[in-house]
GROMACS .gro file of C-alpha atoms in nm:
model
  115
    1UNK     CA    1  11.326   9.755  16.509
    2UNK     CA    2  11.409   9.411  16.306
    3UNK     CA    3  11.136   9.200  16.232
    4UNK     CA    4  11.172   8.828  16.140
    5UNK     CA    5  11.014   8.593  15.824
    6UNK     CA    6  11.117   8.255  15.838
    7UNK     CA    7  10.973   8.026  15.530
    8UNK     CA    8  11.162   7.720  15.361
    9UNK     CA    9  11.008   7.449  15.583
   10UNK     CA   10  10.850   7.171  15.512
   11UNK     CA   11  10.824   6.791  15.464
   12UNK     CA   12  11.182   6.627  15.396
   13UNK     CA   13  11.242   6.215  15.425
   14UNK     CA   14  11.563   6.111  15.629
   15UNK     CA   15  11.891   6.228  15.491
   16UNK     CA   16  11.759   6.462  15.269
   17UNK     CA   17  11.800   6.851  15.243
   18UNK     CA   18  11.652   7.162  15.342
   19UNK     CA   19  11.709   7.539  15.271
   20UNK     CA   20  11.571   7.732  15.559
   21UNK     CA   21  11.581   8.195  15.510
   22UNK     CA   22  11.485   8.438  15.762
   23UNK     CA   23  11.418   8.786  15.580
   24UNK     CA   24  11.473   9.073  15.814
   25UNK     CA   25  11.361   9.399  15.802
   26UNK     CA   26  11.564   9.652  15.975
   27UNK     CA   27  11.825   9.923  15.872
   28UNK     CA   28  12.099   9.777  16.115
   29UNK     CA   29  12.040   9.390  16.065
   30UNK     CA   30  12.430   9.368  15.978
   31UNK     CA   31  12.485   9.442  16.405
   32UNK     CA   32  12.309   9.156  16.514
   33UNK     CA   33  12.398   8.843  16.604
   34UNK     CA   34  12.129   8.624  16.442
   35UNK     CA   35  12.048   8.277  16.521
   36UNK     CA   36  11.852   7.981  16.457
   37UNK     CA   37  11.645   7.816  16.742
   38UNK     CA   38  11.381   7.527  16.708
   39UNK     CA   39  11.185   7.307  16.954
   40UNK     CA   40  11.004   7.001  16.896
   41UNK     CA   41  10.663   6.881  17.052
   42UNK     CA   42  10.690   6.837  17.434
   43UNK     CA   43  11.040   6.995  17.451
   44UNK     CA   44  11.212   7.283  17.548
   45UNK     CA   45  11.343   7.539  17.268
   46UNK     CA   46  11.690   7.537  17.194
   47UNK     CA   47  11.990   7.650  17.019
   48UNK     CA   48  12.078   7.527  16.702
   49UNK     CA   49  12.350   7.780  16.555
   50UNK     CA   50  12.415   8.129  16.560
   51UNK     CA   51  12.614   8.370  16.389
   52UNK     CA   52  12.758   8.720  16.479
   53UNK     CA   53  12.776   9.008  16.288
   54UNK     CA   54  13.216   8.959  16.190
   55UNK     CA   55  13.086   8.591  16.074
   56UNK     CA   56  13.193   8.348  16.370
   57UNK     CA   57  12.970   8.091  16.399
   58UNK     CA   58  12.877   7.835  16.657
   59UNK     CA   59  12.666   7.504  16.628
   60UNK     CA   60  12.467   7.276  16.890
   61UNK     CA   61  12.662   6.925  16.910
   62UNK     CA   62  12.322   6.771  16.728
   63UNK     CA   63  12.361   6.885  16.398
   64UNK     CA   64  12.742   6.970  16.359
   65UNK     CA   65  12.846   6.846  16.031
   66UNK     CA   66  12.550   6.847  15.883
   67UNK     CA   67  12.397   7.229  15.951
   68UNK     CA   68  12.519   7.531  15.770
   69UNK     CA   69  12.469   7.906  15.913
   70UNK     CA   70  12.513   8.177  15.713
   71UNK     CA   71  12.435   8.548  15.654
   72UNK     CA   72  12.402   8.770  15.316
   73UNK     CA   73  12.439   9.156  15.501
   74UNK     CA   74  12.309   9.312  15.195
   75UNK     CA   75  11.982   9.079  15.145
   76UNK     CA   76  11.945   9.134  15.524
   77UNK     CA   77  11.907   8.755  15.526
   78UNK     CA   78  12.044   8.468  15.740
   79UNK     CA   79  12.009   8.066  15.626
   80UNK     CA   80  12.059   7.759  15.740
   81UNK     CA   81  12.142   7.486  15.518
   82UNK     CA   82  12.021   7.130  15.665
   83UNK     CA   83  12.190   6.814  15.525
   84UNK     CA   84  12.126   6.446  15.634
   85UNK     CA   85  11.814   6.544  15.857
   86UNK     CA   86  11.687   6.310  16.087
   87UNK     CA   87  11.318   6.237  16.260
   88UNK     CA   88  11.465   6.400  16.558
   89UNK     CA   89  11.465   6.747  16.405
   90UNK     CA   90  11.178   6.780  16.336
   91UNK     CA   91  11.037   7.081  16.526
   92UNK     CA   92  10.969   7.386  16.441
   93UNK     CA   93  11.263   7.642  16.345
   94UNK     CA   94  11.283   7.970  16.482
   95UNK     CA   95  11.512   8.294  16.381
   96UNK     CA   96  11.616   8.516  16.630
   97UNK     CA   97  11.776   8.841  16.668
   98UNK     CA   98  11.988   8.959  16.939
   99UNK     CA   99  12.194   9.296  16.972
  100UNK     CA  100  12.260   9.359  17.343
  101UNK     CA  101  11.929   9.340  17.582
  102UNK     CA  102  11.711   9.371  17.260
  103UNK     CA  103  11.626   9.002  17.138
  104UNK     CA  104  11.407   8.961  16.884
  105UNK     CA  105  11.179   8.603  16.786
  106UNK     CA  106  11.053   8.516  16.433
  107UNK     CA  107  10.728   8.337  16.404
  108UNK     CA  108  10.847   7.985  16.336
  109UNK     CA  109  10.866   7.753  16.045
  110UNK     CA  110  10.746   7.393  16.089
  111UNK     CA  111  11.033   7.118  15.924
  112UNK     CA  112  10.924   6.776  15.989
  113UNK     CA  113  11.191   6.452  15.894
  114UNK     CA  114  10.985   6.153  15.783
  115UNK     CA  115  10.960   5.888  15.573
   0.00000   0.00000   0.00000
């Protein structure tokens, strides 16, 4: 079964830049459709962008333009590149793993926009 590491969080002021990576452990990480999820204090989690296994990538309307998902098969990694954050996302960033009816959760890793 995969199993999730996020890391690259952190503290970022407004319009800056983050690298976030999600290590995955797993023989068959190149079948899933991996995502990235976050959810701030007092709300809901939800989607930021995901990408299947051919590439194809979609994007919440929040951060198009400014987030970046992508996938290294071979390093059994996904990333999201963040550009021009703002104080509303900050939350904290979950990767997530879905092949079929097995979905899988990372642990989280905390990004927080402020000046």
């Amino acid at each position: 079964q995969v199993q999730l590491v996020e890391s690259g969080g952190g503290l970022v002021q407004p319009g800056g830049s983050l690298r976030l990576s999600c290590a995955a452990s797993g023989s068959i990480f190149s079948s899933y459709t991996m995502g990235w999820y976050r959810q701030a204090p007092g709300k809901q989690r939800e989607l930021v962008a995901t990408i299947t296994r051919g590439g194809s990538t979609n994007y919440a309307n929040s951060v198009k333009g400014r987030f970046t998902i992508s996938r290294d098969n071979p390093k059994n990694t996904v990333y999201l590149q963040m550009n021009s954050l703002k104080p509303e996302d900050t939350a904290v960033y979950y990767c997530n793993a879905a092949l079929a009816s097995d979905v899988i959760w990372g642990k989280g890793t905390l990004v927080t926009v402020s000046s």
